[in-house]
Amino acid sequence: MTEASQGLLDAFVAGARDASFTEQLAVLLGVIYIVLAIRRHRGCWIAGGAGTALYAFVFLDARLLLQAALQVIYVAMAVYGWLAWRPESGTVGFAPRRWTLRPQLAAGLAVLALSAITAPLLGRYTEAVAPLADALGTWASVAATWMLARRVLESWIWWVAIDAGLALLFLSQGLAFTAALYLAYAFLAIAGWRSWRSALEPAA
């Protein structure tokens, strides 16, 4: 085992041991959320909404202020996702859809623009410890969650990159248990992409 991987393992073990009950429960709900989302099960939004509500307190304590605010947005989007995937709209066992490159580029530019506006404000007026990474992770996550609620296949590709980046951010702030969850999310997002790809609608 390399020195870097040993250090990561040691950080995870220490983080798991020291994690609060709130963080542990949020991690459990997060795992349930993504497993159900991969299976295109509507109940994912219940687990996701509950888990993100708990994470708002975890991230506030870690001074990741935009990540804390993001959890509030997630709760609202969980309600939207629950409604969008309702059985009467044919979303049980639904066929995912694809986005062409153009809307994805538009979403990416919006993320960059919002991050460029938000990061300096965070750095100047708050105690945020990583304003640029916090801003990028926040707005990219909002975009990817919206895409997921809209049943867009490419949302999973976004999540691979987002979750890997957030894992590094959380590890740097001592949230090793949560960092491990987000690293697992990145791998599960690959599984989600493969699962959703098998039943596609034409590109929108």
Short mmCIF file of C-alpha atoms in Angstrom, two decimals:
data_model
loop_
_atom_site.label_atom_id
_atom_site.label_comp_id
_atom_site.label_asym_id
_atom_site.label_seq_id
_atom_site.Cartn_x
_atom_site.Cartn_y
_atom_site.Cartn_z
CA MET A 1 0.00 0.00 0.00
CA THR A 2 1.38 3.40 -0.95
CA GLU A 3 1.93 6.16 1.58
CA ALA A 4 -0.89 8.22 0.03
CA SER A 5 -3.42 5.38 0.11
CA GLN A 6 -2.40 4.47 3.66
CA GLY A 7 -2.93 8.07 4.69
CA LEU A 8 -6.37 8.08 3.08
CA LEU A 9 -7.31 4.84 4.85
CA ASP A 10 -6.08 6.18 8.20
CA ALA A 11 -8.08 9.38 7.69
CA PHE A 12 -11.21 7.40 6.87
CA VAL A 13 -10.87 5.16 9.93
CA ALA A 14 -10.35 8.17 12.17
CA GLY A 15 -13.23 10.03 10.55
CA ALA A 16 -15.61 7.08 10.84
CA ARG A 17 -14.72 6.69 14.50
CA ASP A 18 -15.16 10.38 15.26
CA ALA A 19 -18.21 11.03 13.04
CA SER A 20 -21.28 12.33 14.80
CA PHE A 21 -24.49 10.34 14.85
CA THR A 22 -25.98 12.95 12.52
CA GLU A 23 -23.24 12.41 9.95
CA GLN A 24 -23.49 8.62 10.26
CA LEU A 25 -27.26 8.69 9.70
CA ALA A 26 -26.87 11.09 6.77
CA VAL A 27 -24.34 8.73 5.20
CA LEU A 28 -26.73 5.78 5.55
CA LEU A 29 -29.59 7.72 3.98
CA GLY A 30 -27.27 8.88 1.21
CA VAL A 31 -26.39 5.30 0.32
CA ILE A 32 -30.07 4.33 0.28
CA TYR A 33 -30.83 7.33 -1.94
CA ILE A 34 -28.34 6.54 -4.66
CA VAL A 35 -29.10 2.80 -4.71
CA LEU A 36 -32.81 3.54 -5.17
CA ALA A 37 -32.04 6.21 -7.79
CA ILE A 38 -30.02 3.71 -9.81
CA ARG A 39 -33.02 1.37 -9.68
CA ARG A 40 -35.26 4.27 -10.77
CA HIS A 41 -37.30 3.85 -7.59
CA ARG A 42 -39.34 6.85 -6.50
CA GLY A 43 -38.50 6.28 -2.84
CA CYS A 44 -34.99 7.61 -3.49
CA TRP A 45 -36.34 11.13 -3.06
CA ILE A 46 -37.59 10.41 0.47
CA ALA A 47 -34.20 9.08 1.55
CA GLY A 48 -32.44 11.88 -0.30
CA GLY A 49 -34.55 14.62 1.26
CA ALA A 50 -34.07 13.29 4.78
CA GLY A 51 -30.34 12.76 4.33
CA THR A 52 -29.70 16.20 2.90
CA ALA A 53 -31.64 17.85 5.71
CA LEU A 54 -29.22 16.21 8.15
CA TYR A 55 -26.22 17.18 6.07
CA ALA A 56 -27.17 20.85 6.32
CA PHE A 57 -26.17 20.71 9.99
CA VAL A 58 -23.03 18.66 9.29
CA PHE A 59 -21.75 21.14 6.72
CA LEU A 60 -22.62 24.16 8.83
CA ASP A 61 -20.45 22.74 11.59
CA ALA A 62 -17.61 22.22 9.07
CA ARG A 63 -18.01 25.81 7.78
CA LEU A 64 -18.82 24.65 4.25
CA LEU A 65 -21.48 27.29 3.97
CA LEU A 66 -22.60 26.87 0.38
CA GLN A 67 -22.70 23.11 0.80
CA ALA A 68 -24.98 23.67 3.80
CA ALA A 69 -27.22 25.97 1.76
CA LEU A 70 -27.20 23.42 -1.05
CA GLN A 71 -28.80 20.86 1.24
CA VAL A 72 -31.84 23.13 1.63
CA ILE A 73 -32.10 23.30 -2.16
CA TYR A 74 -31.78 19.53 -2.26
CA VAL A 75 -34.75 19.12 0.06
CA ALA A 76 -36.86 21.26 -2.28
CA MET A 77 -35.61 19.33 -5.29
CA ALA A 78 -36.39 16.05 -3.52
CA VAL A 79 -40.01 17.20 -3.32
CA TYR A 80 -39.89 18.05 -7.03
CA GLY A 81 -38.31 14.70 -7.85
CA TRP A 82 -40.96 12.85 -5.85
CA LEU A 83 -43.69 14.61 -7.80
CA ALA A 84 -41.93 14.26 -11.17
CA TRP A 85 -41.52 10.51 -10.68
CA ARG A 86 -45.11 9.91 -9.55
CA PRO A 87 -46.70 6.70 -10.89
CA GLU A 88 -49.53 8.45 -12.73
CA SER A 89 -46.96 10.20 -14.95
CA GLY A 90 -45.50 6.89 -16.00
CA THR A 91 -42.27 7.30 -14.05
CA VAL A 92 -42.21 3.87 -12.42
CA GLY A 93 -39.75 1.95 -14.55
CA PHE A 94 -39.48 5.05 -16.74
CA ALA A 95 -37.20 5.32 -19.75
CA PRO A 96 -34.43 7.88 -19.18
CA ARG A 97 -33.77 10.55 -21.78
CA ARG A 98 -30.59 12.03 -23.21
CA TRP A 99 -29.39 15.59 -23.47
CA THR A 100 -27.43 16.69 -26.51
CA LEU A 101 -24.16 18.58 -26.06
CA ARG A 102 -25.78 22.01 -26.34
CA PRO A 103 -27.88 21.96 -23.14
CA GLN A 104 -25.00 20.37 -21.25
CA LEU A 105 -22.67 23.18 -22.34
CA ALA A 106 -25.29 25.72 -21.31
CA ALA A 107 -25.54 24.09 -17.89
CA GLY A 108 -21.75 24.04 -17.55
CA LEU A 109 -21.43 27.72 -18.44
CA ALA A 110 -24.15 28.57 -15.93
CA VAL A 111 -22.26 26.66 -13.23
CA LEU A 112 -19.03 28.53 -14.02
CA ALA A 113 -20.75 31.92 -14.09
CA LEU A 114 -22.56 31.37 -10.79
CA SER A 115 -19.37 30.07 -9.19
CA ALA A 116 -17.40 33.10 -10.39
CA ILE A 117 -19.98 35.37 -8.76
CA THR A 118 -20.44 33.39 -5.55
CA ALA A 119 -16.87 32.39 -4.64
CA PRO A 120 -15.50 35.94 -4.12
CA LEU A 121 -18.53 36.83 -2.01
CA LEU A 122 -18.02 33.76 0.14
CA GLY A 123 -14.35 34.54 0.58
CA ARG A 124 -14.97 38.15 1.54
CA TYR A 125 -18.09 38.03 3.69
CA THR A 126 -18.11 34.58 5.30
CA GLU A 127 -15.80 32.18 7.08
CA ALA A 128 -15.98 29.63 4.25
CA VAL A 129 -12.69 27.71 4.16
CA ALA A 130 -12.68 26.78 0.46
CA PRO A 131 -14.91 29.30 -1.33
CA LEU A 132 -14.11 28.39 -4.95
CA ALA A 133 -14.35 24.62 -4.46
CA ASP A 134 -17.46 25.11 -2.34
CA ALA A 135 -19.09 27.26 -5.04
CA LEU A 136 -18.22 24.95 -7.93
CA GLY A 137 -19.39 21.87 -6.05
CA THR A 138 -22.60 23.58 -5.02
CA TRP A 139 -23.74 24.87 -8.40
CA ALA A 140 -22.63 21.77 -10.29
CA SER A 141 -24.59 19.65 -7.82
CA VAL A 142 -27.68 21.78 -8.31
CA ALA A 143 -27.42 21.32 -12.08
CA ALA A 144 -26.84 17.57 -11.80
CA THR A 145 -29.71 17.09 -9.36
CA TRP A 146 -32.04 18.98 -11.71
CA MET A 147 -30.91 16.74 -14.56
CA LEU A 148 -31.51 13.64 -12.44
CA ALA A 149 -35.00 14.80 -11.51
CA ARG A 150 -35.63 15.34 -15.23
CA ARG A 151 -34.46 11.75 -15.84
CA VAL A 152 -31.46 12.78 -17.94
CA LEU A 153 -28.89 10.01 -18.45
CA GLU A 154 -25.93 12.40 -18.54
CA SER A 155 -26.63 13.48 -14.96
CA TRP A 156 -24.69 10.40 -13.86
CA ILE A 157 -21.60 11.50 -15.79
CA TRP A 158 -21.77 14.84 -14.03
CA TRP A 159 -22.06 13.06 -10.70
CA VAL A 160 -18.89 11.02 -11.27
CA ALA A 161 -16.84 14.22 -11.54
CA ILE A 162 -18.73 16.13 -8.84
CA ASP A 163 -18.60 13.37 -6.24
CA ALA A 164 -14.89 12.73 -6.76
CA GLY A 165 -14.14 16.43 -6.35
CA LEU A 166 -16.36 16.82 -3.29
CA ALA A 167 -14.74 13.77 -1.68
CA LEU A 168 -11.41 15.60 -1.76
CA LEU A 169 -13.00 18.78 -0.39
CA PHE A 170 -14.68 16.99 2.51
CA LEU A 171 -11.54 15.02 3.34
CA SER A 172 -9.60 18.28 3.56
CA GLN A 173 -12.10 19.50 6.16
CA GLY A 174 -11.89 16.40 8.33
CA LEU A 175 -15.13 14.81 7.11
CA ALA A 176 -13.46 11.52 6.20
CA PHE A 177 -16.61 9.44 6.68
CA THR A 178 -18.57 11.69 4.34
CA ALA A 179 -15.62 11.83 1.92
CA ALA A 180 -15.71 8.04 1.70
CA LEU A 181 -19.44 8.18 0.94
CA TYR A 182 -18.91 10.65 -1.89
CA LEU A 183 -16.10 8.55 -3.32
CA ALA A 184 -18.49 5.59 -3.26
CA TYR A 185 -21.07 7.83 -4.94
CA ALA A 186 -18.63 8.38 -7.81
CA PHE A 187 -18.38 4.64 -8.43
CA LEU A 188 -22.12 4.14 -7.97
CA ALA A 189 -22.74 6.92 -10.48
CA ILE A 190 -20.93 4.81 -13.06
CA ALA A 191 -23.29 1.95 -12.22
CA GLY A 192 -26.22 4.37 -12.49
CA TRP A 193 -25.13 5.49 -15.94
CA ARG A 194 -24.87 1.90 -17.12
CA SER A 195 -28.26 1.00 -15.67
CA TRP A 196 -30.09 3.99 -17.15
CA ARG A 197 -28.37 3.65 -20.52
CA SER A 198 -30.15 0.34 -21.10
CA ALA A 199 -33.55 2.05 -21.45
CA LEU A 200 -33.27 5.35 -23.30
CA GLU A 201 -35.64 7.82 -24.90
CA PRO A 202 -34.43 9.82 -27.93
CA ALA A 203 -32.22 12.82 -27.23
CA ALA A 204 -34.10 16.01 -26.33
#
